[in-house]
Short mmCIF file of C-alpha atoms in Angstrom, two decimals:
data_model
loop_
_atom_site.label_atom_id
_atom_site.label_comp_id
_atom_site.label_asym_id
_atom_site.label_seq_id
_atom_site.Cartn_x
_atom_site.Cartn_y
_atom_site.Cartn_z
CA MET F 1 -0.02 0.13 -0.13
CA ASN F 2 1.39 3.31 -0.79
CA ALA F 3 2.73 5.55 2.12
CA LEU F 4 0.91 8.68 1.04
CA HIS F 5 -2.20 6.52 0.94
CA LEU F 6 -1.98 5.32 4.08
CA LEU F 7 -1.17 8.85 5.67
CA ALA F 8 -4.30 10.00 4.32
CA THR F 9 -6.18 7.04 5.61
CA THR F 10 -4.69 7.11 9.37
CA VAL F 11 -4.56 11.00 9.68
CA LYS F 12 -8.43 11.40 8.79
CA PRO F 13 -9.87 8.98 11.16
CA VAL F 14 -8.27 10.31 14.27
CA GLU F 15 -9.18 13.62 13.35
CA ASN F 16 -12.96 12.66 12.76
CA ASN F 17 -13.51 10.65 15.34
CA PRO F 18 -12.41 12.67 18.66
CA ILE F 19 -15.75 11.76 20.38
CA LEU F 20 -15.32 8.00 20.16
CA ASN F 21 -11.56 8.52 21.29
CA ILE F 22 -12.11 10.66 24.15
CA SER F 23 -15.06 8.66 25.44
CA ILE F 24 -13.02 5.37 25.61
CA PHE F 25 -10.36 7.01 27.22
CA LEU F 26 -12.47 8.71 30.12
CA ALA F 27 -13.97 5.22 30.63
CA PHE F 28 -10.53 3.98 31.23
CA VAL F 29 -9.88 6.82 33.75
CA ALA F 30 -13.43 6.39 35.26
CA VAL F 31 -12.74 2.97 36.21
CA THR F 32 -9.25 3.11 37.17
CA LEU F 33 -10.39 5.90 39.59
CA ILE F 34 -13.02 3.76 40.91
CA ILE F 35 -10.25 1.21 41.79
CA VAL F 36 -7.90 3.86 43.23
CA ILE F 37 -10.75 5.44 45.50
CA ARG F 38 -11.90 1.73 46.54
CA SER F 39 -8.46 0.55 47.60
CA GLY F 40 -7.37 4.07 49.07
CA ARG F 41 -10.13 3.37 51.80
CA ASN F 42 -7.94 0.48 53.70
CA ASN F 43 -4.80 2.84 54.17
CA LYS F 44 -4.84 3.07 57.82
CA SER F 45 -0.65 3.16 58.29
CA ALA F 46 2.34 4.09 56.84
CA ALA F 47 2.87 0.50 55.75
CA ASP F 48 -0.36 0.35 53.99
CA TYR F 49 0.55 3.50 52.18
CA TYR F 50 4.17 2.71 51.31
CA THR F 51 3.61 -1.21 50.63
CA GLY F 52 0.08 -2.05 50.52
CA GLY F 53 0.00 -3.54 53.86
CA ARG F 54 2.41 -6.36 52.31
CA SER F 55 -0.81 -8.36 51.18
CA PHE F 56 -0.44 -9.03 48.03
CA THR F 57 0.15 -12.67 46.75
CA GLY F 58 3.32 -13.66 44.12
CA PRO F 59 0.90 -13.68 41.17
CA GLN F 60 -0.58 -10.48 41.94
CA ASN F 61 2.81 -9.11 42.37
CA GLY F 62 3.90 -10.49 39.35
CA PHE F 63 1.20 -8.79 37.32
CA ALA F 64 1.99 -5.45 39.21
CA ILE F 65 5.70 -5.73 38.38
CA ALA F 66 4.82 -6.38 34.79
CA GLY F 67 2.07 -3.57 34.88
CA ASP F 68 5.43 -1.18 36.76
CA TYR F 69 7.86 -2.58 34.08
CA LEU F 70 5.89 -2.49 30.87
CA SER F 71 5.59 1.11 30.64
CA ALA F 72 4.87 3.55 27.69
CA ALA F 73 8.53 2.84 26.56
CA SER F 74 7.64 -0.98 26.26
CA PHE F 75 4.60 -0.39 24.22
CA LEU F 76 4.86 2.78 22.42
CA GLY F 77 8.85 3.13 22.28
CA ILE F 78 9.76 -0.13 21.58
CA VAL F 79 7.31 -0.80 18.74
CA GLY F 80 8.42 2.53 17.17
CA ALA F 81 12.03 1.60 17.32
CA ILE F 82 11.56 -1.59 15.61
CA ALA F 83 9.06 -0.09 12.94
CA ILE F 84 11.83 2.31 12.19
CA SER F 85 14.87 0.78 12.93
CA GLY F 86 14.20 -3.05 12.46
CA TYR F 87 16.39 -5.33 14.41
CA ASP F 88 18.17 -2.31 16.19
CA GLY F 89 14.87 -1.33 17.71
CA PHE F 90 14.26 -5.18 18.97
CA MET F 91 17.82 -4.85 21.03
CA TYR F 92 15.64 -2.62 23.32
CA SER F 93 13.13 -5.72 23.78
CA ILE F 94 16.37 -8.12 24.39
CA GLY F 95 17.99 -6.01 27.03
CA PHE F 96 14.89 -5.25 28.72
CA LEU F 97 13.93 -8.87 29.20
CA VAL F 98 17.72 -10.08 30.08
CA ALA F 99 17.87 -7.63 32.65
CA TRP F 100 15.29 -9.32 34.66
CA LEU F 101 17.59 -12.17 35.19
CA VAL F 102 20.07 -9.80 36.86
CA ALA F 103 17.29 -8.77 39.24
CA LEU F 104 16.05 -12.17 39.70
CA LEU F 105 19.28 -14.00 40.62
CA LEU F 106 21.19 -11.22 42.59
CA VAL F 107 18.87 -8.68 44.38
CA ALA F 108 15.05 -9.89 44.23
CA GLU F 109 14.83 -12.18 47.38
CA LEU F 110 18.09 -10.37 49.05
CA MET F 111 16.62 -6.88 48.97
CA ARG F 112 13.02 -8.12 50.04
CA ASN F 113 14.72 -9.89 52.86
CA THR F 114 16.87 -6.88 54.45
CA GLY F 115 14.53 -3.80 53.93
CA LYS F 116 11.05 -2.74 54.95
CA PHE F 117 10.05 0.25 52.45
CA THR F 118 12.85 1.63 50.51
CA MET F 119 16.09 0.72 48.63
CA ALA F 120 17.84 3.00 51.63
CA ASP F 121 16.57 0.41 54.11
CA VAL F 122 19.46 -1.82 52.53
CA LEU F 123 22.08 0.29 51.78
CA SER F 124 22.31 2.21 54.96
CA PHE F 125 21.47 -1.44 56.87
CA ARG F 126 25.22 -1.80 58.26
CA LEU F 127 26.28 1.70 57.09
CA LYS F 128 26.06 5.23 58.50
CA GLN F 129 22.27 6.09 58.42
CA GLY F 130 22.36 9.76 57.44
CA PRO F 131 24.72 10.10 54.52
CA VAL F 132 23.48 6.68 53.10
CA ARG F 133 20.00 7.69 53.17
CA VAL F 134 20.57 10.98 51.80
CA ALA F 135 22.45 9.77 48.67
CA ALA F 136 20.05 6.90 48.18
CA ALA F 137 17.41 9.11 48.27
CA THR F 138 18.82 11.39 45.74
CA THR F 139 19.69 8.88 43.32
CA THR F 140 16.13 7.28 43.82
CA LEU F 141 14.77 10.49 42.95
CA ALA F 142 16.85 11.21 39.77
CA VAL F 143 15.98 8.00 38.28
CA CYS F 144 12.50 8.46 39.31
CA PHE F 145 12.67 11.81 37.36
CA PHE F 146 14.20 10.39 33.96
CA TYR F 147 11.50 7.85 33.94
CA LEU F 148 8.77 10.39 34.49
CA LEU F 149 9.93 12.22 31.86
CA ALA F 150 9.39 9.32 29.26
CA GLN F 151 6.16 8.64 30.70
CA MET F 152 4.68 12.02 30.26
CA ALA F 153 6.65 12.33 26.54
CA GLY F 154 4.48 9.09 25.65
CA ALA F 155 0.97 10.55 27.14
CA GLY F 156 1.37 13.86 25.42
CA GLY F 157 2.34 12.20 21.89
CA LEU F 158 -0.27 9.27 22.34
CA VAL F 159 -3.35 11.60 23.19
CA SER F 160 -2.25 14.36 20.74
CA LEU F 161 -2.32 11.49 18.23
CA LEU F 162 -5.97 10.42 19.60
CA LEU F 163 -7.32 13.74 19.56
CA GLY F 164 -5.54 15.33 16.34
CA ILE F 165 -3.76 17.73 18.21
CA ASN F 166 -0.23 18.84 16.44
CA ASP F 167 0.35 22.09 17.96
CA LYS F 168 2.84 22.25 21.31
CA LEU F 169 0.28 24.25 23.34
CA GLY F 170 -2.26 21.71 23.24
CA GLN F 171 0.39 18.56 23.75
CA SER F 172 1.61 20.59 26.76
CA ILE F 173 -2.05 20.81 27.91
CA VAL F 174 -2.53 17.12 27.79
CA VAL F 175 0.65 16.45 29.55
CA THR F 176 -0.57 19.03 32.05
CA VAL F 177 -3.60 16.83 32.41
CA VAL F 178 -1.72 13.47 32.80
CA GLY F 179 0.40 14.89 35.73
CA ALA F 180 -2.78 16.12 37.81
CA LEU F 181 -4.46 12.64 36.94
CA MET F 182 -1.17 11.10 38.43
CA ILE F 183 -1.12 13.38 41.45
CA VAL F 184 -4.81 12.18 42.18
CA TYR F 185 -3.82 8.54 41.65
CA VAL F 186 -1.09 8.62 44.14
CA LEU F 187 -2.57 10.70 46.87
CA VAL F 188 -5.91 8.89 47.06
CA GLY F 189 -4.75 5.24 45.99
CA GLY F 190 -1.31 4.74 48.01
CA MET F 191 0.50 1.89 47.01
CA LYS F 192 -2.25 -0.37 47.20
CA GLY F 193 -4.43 1.53 44.62
CA THR F 194 -1.63 2.09 42.14
CA THR F 195 -0.83 -1.80 42.57
CA TRP F 196 -4.01 -2.61 41.45
CA VAL F 197 -4.33 0.07 38.58
CA GLN F 198 -0.83 -1.65 37.59
CA ILE F 199 -2.82 -5.33 37.86
CA VAL F 200 -5.36 -4.19 35.85
CA LYS F 201 -3.27 -2.38 33.44
CA ALA F 202 -0.80 -5.31 32.67
CA PHE F 203 -3.73 -7.74 31.99
CA LEU F 204 -5.33 -5.68 29.41
CA LEU F 205 -2.17 -4.56 27.95
CA ILE F 206 -0.88 -8.24 27.46
CA ILE F 207 -4.28 -9.20 26.03
CA GLY F 208 -4.43 -6.17 23.91
CA ALA F 209 -0.89 -6.84 22.28
CA LEU F 210 -1.53 -10.77 22.14
CA ALA F 211 -5.04 -9.95 20.21
CA MET F 212 -2.97 -7.32 17.53
CA SER F 213 0.00 -9.88 17.35
CA ILE F 214 -2.62 -12.83 16.12
CA TRP F 215 -4.27 -10.02 14.05
CA VAL F 216 -0.85 -9.24 12.31
CA LEU F 217 0.43 -12.79 11.92
CA ALA F 218 -3.08 -13.68 10.46
CA LEU F 219 -2.94 -11.27 7.52
CA ASN F 220 0.54 -13.11 7.00
CA GLY F 221 -0.44 -16.68 6.79
CA PHE F 222 0.77 -16.71 10.59
CA ASN F 223 4.47 -16.87 8.79
CA LEU F 224 6.84 -14.49 10.60
CA SER F 225 9.07 -15.00 7.34
CA ALA F 226 6.35 -13.71 5.27
CA LEU F 227 5.53 -10.46 7.89
CA LEU F 228 9.21 -9.84 7.68
CA ASP F 229 9.23 -9.92 3.90
CA SER F 230 6.32 -7.76 3.59
CA ALA F 231 8.40 -5.03 6.07
CA VAL F 232 11.30 -5.02 3.69
CA ALA F 233 9.07 -4.52 0.77
CA VAL F 234 7.54 -1.11 1.87
CA SER F 235 10.78 -0.30 3.80
CA THR F 236 12.77 3.09 2.76
CA SER F 237 15.95 2.09 4.19
CA VAL F 238 18.99 1.17 1.79
CA PRO F 239 18.91 -1.37 1.07
CA ALA F 240 15.45 -2.23 1.98
CA ASP F 241 16.65 -5.47 4.00
CA ALA F 242 18.78 -3.52 6.12
CA ILE F 243 15.90 -3.51 9.03
CA LEU F 244 16.57 -7.16 9.37
CA ALA F 245 20.02 -6.87 9.89
CA PRO F 246 22.22 -4.93 12.95
CA GLY F 247 23.41 -1.69 12.29
CA LEU F 248 20.77 0.61 10.86
CA LYS F 249 20.45 2.85 13.98
CA TYR F 250 23.99 1.74 15.67
CA GLY F 251 26.14 0.95 12.98
CA THR F 252 28.13 3.94 12.63
CA ASN F 253 28.97 3.91 16.56
CA PRO F 254 29.17 0.28 17.67
CA LEU F 255 30.27 1.84 21.08
CA ASP F 256 26.84 3.50 21.73
CA PHE F 257 25.12 0.01 21.39
CA ILE F 258 27.72 -1.29 24.04
CA SER F 259 26.60 1.60 26.31
CA LEU F 260 23.25 0.87 25.75
CA ALA F 261 23.16 -2.83 26.02
CA LEU F 262 25.10 -2.24 29.56
CA ALA F 263 22.48 0.21 30.63
CA LEU F 264 19.68 -1.81 29.71
CA VAL F 265 20.72 -5.32 31.22
CA LEU F 266 22.03 -3.91 34.49
CA GLY F 267 19.89 -0.72 34.96
CA THR F 268 16.66 -3.12 36.01
CA ALA F 269 18.33 -4.24 39.15
CA GLY F 270 18.92 -0.81 40.60
CA LEU F 271 15.32 0.70 39.51
CA PRO F 272 13.83 1.73 43.06
CA HIS F 273 10.15 1.59 41.78
CA VAL F 274 10.69 -1.93 40.71
CA LEU F 275 12.57 -2.78 43.77
CA MET F 276 10.01 -1.23 45.94
CA ARG F 277 7.74 -3.78 44.51
CA PHE F 278 9.25 -6.43 46.43
CA TYR F 279 8.11 -4.90 49.91
CA THR F 280 4.36 -5.50 48.61
CA VAL F 281 4.57 -9.23 49.47
CA PRO F 282 4.56 -11.04 52.70
CA THR F 283 7.44 -13.47 52.42
CA ALA F 284 10.45 -14.04 50.40
CA LYS F 285 8.68 -17.30 48.86
CA GLU F 286 6.27 -14.69 47.46
CA ALA F 287 8.86 -12.36 46.16
CA ARG F 288 10.46 -15.26 44.58
CA ARG F 289 7.12 -16.27 42.91
CA SER F 290 6.41 -12.69 41.73
CA VAL F 291 9.36 -12.59 39.72
CA VAL F 292 9.04 -15.51 37.98
CA TRP F 293 5.57 -14.36 37.31
CA ALA F 294 6.60 -11.08 36.20
CA ILE F 295 9.26 -12.92 33.97
CA TRP F 296 6.93 -14.90 32.05
CA LEU F 297 4.48 -12.09 31.43
CA ILE F 298 7.44 -9.71 30.46
CA GLY F 299 8.91 -12.00 28.01
CA ALA F 300 5.87 -12.79 26.46
CA PHE F 301 5.14 -9.34 25.87
CA TYR F 302 8.52 -8.40 24.37
CA ILE F 303 8.13 -11.30 21.80
CA PHE F 304 4.59 -9.50 20.88
CA THR F 305 6.57 -6.00 20.41
CA LEU F 306 8.61 -8.25 17.57
CA VAL F 307 5.33 -8.66 15.63
CA LEU F 308 3.88 -5.40 16.42
CA GLY F 309 7.08 -3.57 15.19
CA PHE F 310 7.46 -5.31 11.93
CA GLY F 311 3.84 -5.31 11.24
CA ALA F 312 3.72 -1.68 11.87
CA ALA F 313 6.45 -1.21 9.58
CA SER F 314 4.80 -3.26 6.95
CA LEU F 315 1.22 -2.12 7.29
CA VAL F 316 1.66 1.84 8.35
CA GLY F 317 5.11 2.41 7.06
CA ALA F 318 8.38 4.33 8.71
CA ASP F 319 7.59 7.69 6.93
CA THR F 320 3.89 7.53 7.77
CA VAL F 321 4.60 6.82 11.75
CA LEU F 322 7.74 9.76 11.47
CA ALA F 323 4.95 11.98 10.06
CA ALA F 324 2.31 11.45 12.79
CA PRO F 325 1.81 13.88 15.82
CA GLY F 326 3.42 11.25 18.38
CA GLY F 327 6.20 10.47 15.89
CA VAL F 328 8.19 7.33 16.56
CA ASN F 329 5.80 6.79 19.65
CA SER F 330 2.67 6.66 17.29
CA ALA F 331 3.79 2.84 15.83
CA ALA F 332 1.29 0.94 17.72
CA PRO F 333 -1.56 3.08 17.83
CA LEU F 334 -1.62 3.77 14.09
CA LEU F 335 -1.24 0.01 13.44
CA ALA F 336 -4.14 -0.22 15.66
CA LEU F 337 -5.78 2.02 13.20
CA ALA F 338 -4.65 0.35 10.01
CA LEU F 339 -5.82 -3.11 11.85
CA GLY F 340 -9.39 -2.41 13.51
CA GLY F 341 -10.04 1.20 12.44
CA PRO F 342 -10.79 4.03 14.81
CA LEU F 343 -12.55 1.85 17.37
CA LEU F 344 -9.27 -0.42 18.02
CA LEU F 345 -7.31 2.79 18.09
CA GLY F 346 -9.09 4.35 20.69
CA PHE F 347 -9.28 1.00 22.67
CA ILE F 348 -5.56 0.48 22.22
CA SER F 349 -4.70 3.94 23.21
CA ALA F 350 -6.69 3.77 25.89
CA ILE F 351 -4.61 0.84 27.16
CA ALA F 352 -1.52 2.45 26.38
CA PHE F 353 -2.99 5.69 28.50
CA ALA F 354 -3.69 3.46 31.32
CA THR F 355 -0.31 2.13 31.40
CA ILE F 356 1.44 5.54 31.33
CA LEU F 357 -1.21 6.70 34.31
CA ALA F 358 -0.20 3.41 36.40
CA VAL F 359 3.73 3.47 35.70
CA VAL F 360 4.04 7.31 36.63
CA ALA F 361 1.46 6.67 39.87
CA GLY F 362 4.13 3.75 40.86
CA ILE F 363 7.33 6.20 40.18
CA THR F 364 5.68 9.03 41.78
CA ILE F 365 4.88 7.19 45.18
CA THR F 366 8.53 5.57 45.26
CA ALA F 367 10.07 9.15 44.84
CA ALA F 368 7.58 10.43 47.53
CA THR F 369 8.39 7.69 50.04
CA SER F 370 11.88 7.64 49.50
CA PHE F 371 12.03 11.57 50.35
CA ALA F 372 9.35 10.97 53.17
CA HIS F 373 10.76 7.69 54.90
CA ASP F 374 14.74 8.25 54.20
CA ILE F 375 15.28 12.00 54.24
CA TYR F 376 12.30 13.13 56.59
CA GLY F 377 11.68 10.02 58.83
CA SER F 378 15.11 8.82 58.76
CA VAL F 379 17.74 11.91 58.79
CA ILE F 380 15.84 14.87 59.78
CA LYS F 381 13.49 13.20 62.69
CA LYS F 382 16.19 10.61 63.30
CA GLY F 383 13.70 7.52 63.16
CA LYS F 384 11.95 9.07 65.97
CA GLY F 385 8.92 11.05 63.87
CA ASN F 386 5.36 10.14 63.41
CA PRO F 387 4.62 7.67 60.75
CA ASP F 388 1.44 9.47 60.31
CA ASP F 389 3.55 12.72 59.80
CA GLU F 390 5.51 10.84 57.47
CA VAL F 391 2.63 9.96 55.12
CA LYS F 392 1.61 13.51 55.38
CA VAL F 393 5.01 14.67 54.12
CA ALA F 394 4.98 11.83 51.06
CA ARG F 395 1.82 13.25 49.92
CA ARG F 396 3.10 16.91 49.71
CA THR F 397 5.98 15.49 47.83
CA VAL F 398 3.89 13.73 45.41
CA ILE F 399 2.52 17.21 44.64
CA VAL F 400 6.21 18.49 43.88
CA ILE F 401 7.04 15.66 41.91
CA GLY F 402 3.96 15.99 39.93
CA ILE F 403 4.69 19.45 39.16
CA LEU F 404 8.34 18.85 38.28
CA ALA F 405 7.31 15.65 36.04
CA ILE F 406 4.71 18.28 34.06
CA ALA F 407 7.44 20.72 33.23
CA GLY F 408 10.11 18.07 32.16
CA GLY F 409 7.49 16.06 30.07
CA ILE F 410 6.85 19.47 28.37
CA GLY F 411 10.35 19.96 27.63
CA VAL F 412 10.83 16.20 25.96
CA GLN F 413 7.85 16.25 23.53
CA GLY F 414 8.71 14.07 20.75
CA GLN F 415 11.89 12.30 21.82
CA ASN F 416 11.81 8.36 21.57
CA ILE F 417 10.24 6.97 25.00
CA ALA F 418 12.20 4.03 24.88
CA PHE F 419 15.40 6.03 24.45
CA LEU F 420 14.58 7.88 27.37
CA VAL F 421 14.01 5.27 29.65
CA ALA F 422 17.39 3.85 28.51
CA LEU F 423 18.86 7.00 30.20
CA ALA F 424 16.84 6.36 33.21
CA PHE F 425 18.50 2.82 33.23
CA ALA F 426 21.85 3.97 32.92
CA VAL F 427 21.63 6.49 35.82
CA ALA F 428 20.21 3.43 37.98
CA ALA F 429 22.94 1.07 36.90
CA SER F 430 25.58 3.52 37.39
CA ALA F 431 24.48 5.14 40.66
CA ASN F 432 22.42 2.22 42.64
CA LEU F 433 23.51 -1.42 41.08
CA PRO F 434 27.12 -0.89 42.55
CA THR F 435 26.08 0.09 46.09
CA ILE F 436 23.31 -2.62 46.23
CA LEU F 437 25.45 -5.57 45.28
CA TYR F 438 28.45 -3.98 47.60
CA SER F 439 25.95 -4.33 50.49
CA LEU F 440 24.81 -7.52 49.64
CA PHE F 441 28.03 -9.32 48.85
CA TRP F 442 31.28 -7.47 50.21
CA ARG F 443 31.46 -7.06 53.73
CA GLY F 444 34.60 -4.79 53.52
CA PHE F 445 32.14 -2.14 51.88
CA THR F 446 32.08 1.34 53.87
CA THR F 447 29.98 4.30 54.12
CA ARG F 448 32.52 6.45 52.17
CA GLY F 449 32.18 3.60 49.46
CA ALA F 450 28.56 3.98 49.22
CA VAL F 451 28.46 7.61 49.23
CA TRP F 452 31.16 7.86 46.28
CA SER F 453 29.73 5.32 44.58
CA MET F 454 26.15 6.79 44.19
CA TYR F 455 27.01 10.42 43.99
CA GLY F 456 30.00 9.39 41.46
CA GLY F 457 27.75 7.36 39.47
CA LEU F 458 24.64 9.47 39.26
CA SER F 459 26.53 12.85 38.60
CA SER F 460 29.00 10.94 35.79
CA ALA F 461 26.00 9.71 34.32
CA VAL F 462 23.96 12.72 34.33
CA LEU F 463 26.55 15.08 33.34
CA LEU F 464 27.60 12.76 30.28
CA ILE F 465 23.77 12.85 28.97
CA ILE F 466 24.01 16.68 29.44
CA PHE F 467 27.10 17.03 27.01
CA SER F 468 25.83 14.27 24.64
CA PRO F 469 24.02 14.44 21.36
CA VAL F 470 21.05 14.19 23.68
CA PHE F 471 20.42 17.77 24.66
CA SER F 472 22.45 19.18 21.55
CA GLY F 473 24.34 18.88 18.03
CA THR F 474 21.67 16.87 16.05
CA ASP F 475 18.18 17.73 14.79
CA THR F 476 16.47 14.89 17.44
CA SER F 477 18.54 16.62 20.17
CA MET F 478 16.47 18.47 22.82
CA PHE F 479 18.09 21.86 21.74
CA GLY F 480 18.17 20.41 18.02
CA ALA F 481 21.09 21.19 15.82
CA ALA F 482 21.43 24.81 16.11
CA VAL F 483 22.91 24.73 19.97
CA ASP F 484 25.67 22.04 19.97
CA PHE F 485 27.81 21.69 23.34
CA ALA F 486 27.87 18.19 22.97
CA ILE F 487 31.47 17.08 23.76
CA PHE F 488 30.64 13.24 24.53
CA PRO F 489 29.95 11.31 21.65
CA LEU F 490 27.70 8.59 23.01
CA SER F 491 24.14 8.97 23.54
CA ASN F 492 23.69 6.39 26.42
CA PRO F 493 26.63 7.07 29.27
CA GLY F 494 26.77 3.68 30.41
CA ILE F 495 29.94 2.53 29.10
CA ILE F 496 31.57 5.21 31.12
CA SER F 497 29.26 5.90 34.15
CA ILE F 498 28.69 2.34 35.08
CA PRO F 499 32.44 1.13 35.57
CA LEU F 500 33.03 4.63 37.45
CA GLY F 501 30.40 3.53 40.15
CA PHE F 502 31.67 0.06 40.75
CA PHE F 503 35.21 1.50 40.65
CA LEU F 504 34.54 4.62 43.22
CA GLY F 505 32.51 2.36 45.49
CA TRP F 506 35.70 0.26 46.03
CA LEU F 507 37.87 3.15 46.07
CA GLY F 508 36.41 4.66 48.72
CA SER F 509 35.90 1.70 50.63
CA VAL F 510 39.68 0.55 50.63
CA THR F 511 40.64 4.17 51.53
CA SER F 512 38.45 4.71 54.29
CA THR F 513 39.78 4.72 57.75
CA VAL F 514 36.38 4.11 59.57
CA LYS F 515 35.62 0.51 59.36
CA GLU F 516 31.83 -0.88 59.36
CA SER F 517 30.28 -2.96 62.32
CA PRO F 518 31.37 -6.77 61.42
CA LYS F 519 28.63 -7.65 63.61
CA LEU F 520 25.89 -5.66 61.48
CA ALA F 521 27.53 -7.04 58.51
CA ALA F 522 26.82 -10.74 59.51
CA GLU F 523 23.46 -9.71 60.51
CA MET F 524 22.55 -8.66 57.34
CA SER F 525 23.96 -11.28 55.54
CA VAL F 526 22.04 -13.65 57.55
CA ARG F 527 19.08 -11.69 57.18
CA SER F 528 19.23 -11.47 53.45
CA LEU F 529 19.72 -15.37 52.85
CA THR F 530 16.84 -15.87 55.51
CA GLY F 531 14.73 -13.17 55.79
CA HIS F 532 14.76 -13.62 59.64
CA GLY F 533 13.75 -10.31 61.27
CA ALA F 534 12.98 -8.65 57.89
CA GLU F 535 10.07 -6.49 59.56
CA LYS F 536 12.70 -4.61 61.96
CA ALA F 537 15.00 -3.72 59.39
CA VAL F 538 15.21 -0.21 59.65
CA GLU F 539 17.05 1.52 62.10
CA HIS F 540 20.36 0.91 64.14
#
């Protein structure tokens, strides 16, 4: 089918059916708000607000983890990346999935056994509470902010496509509405409300992706080779079959690809909002079960992205995707439009929007919990504050984070959200993962090592991102090609910042004159392996 003909048949129905699209979208928002309000009624304590009272089973938490992890980047960004870049785009799916092995084998059960509410509970267990908690809260807020930027960018592009909004002002209003909804979700529902929204959303997202994948395969006689051939037939790359081989996007700079791969594979185990999900189950056994469920659900979904991405390349075309209001992030909704018309477009877009709302709610409550529990409760009040006051501080923090996320989301409109999430993964892998692994497995680790590792990994990752082509020097940069202060040639800083984080953790520990308590180190080792006394693992 001719690309210009497709463009005419895709954009017009979106503009002519805003009432249908907004009706489906509002129905999803109404249902999820009812879930949040009903769940929020049972929030009677800090544990209820932060971790849902540890009341979720392994399968329930597995769906919630999948809901947290399968963000707008997974659905919109990766499908778009595959539609445009083919094989190189699918590397996002591979990286995100393989990363779960690191989380499962190295940190999931041990983190749950050692901590109570946040990542900092584990990192500060046998170290000095003040400096380590402040550093951990700082890195948590930074990772959450980068992740929120990606979700907000996805929301703006998605709803703009739904309603046919092409101007920046209209998209900015959309981002503002998303931020306001996110604030309401978290203020009212807490962790319990957001968890149930994530469970519902994960189920709908996987079912929707499965249905579209079967539809695409049915059009190609359930023959994956035929699907790939049809994608090559309409490809505008030179040569046409370049979308089936590595190098279309990263061929000019293999180091950029290696850096991206490191960030994706190592980043999951350092994502605070994913780690926090392990605290919502009652036992270590349920934590293991939840991760196994999550791996199966996430793995199945990423197989669907391969079909959906090449389906979009075949049925919609790369040029049409790039010309749409949401740019590369529009591939999945446009594929739904090509398959089932405005009704399927509205349904799939509503699922994607529920995805964004659920993920931003989970990220926001993680950031707010980290500030309230780690900085206010443990550092300012030195562990002697009222838990109810902590929750009040967390609620106020939600509003501040929401405002910052709205402002940032307006600034990154048009960026590929899978790429933005990869930056969040790089910061998580650089600032959090070294400290987590050292804390769990190295008894010689010290407070200085933890602080150096977290601040060093964070600052190096952020600085390299600022002085990379992400911010300036190219047409796709945040400031465009007219402004150029890019002195770091790679788009992802992981290849430099991740080893630096590990090195600084080691250097700070071996040069530290203050050795940590061997008794607490032994206690942490026993607790992490057995879970004995985990509920009390907060203050020393």
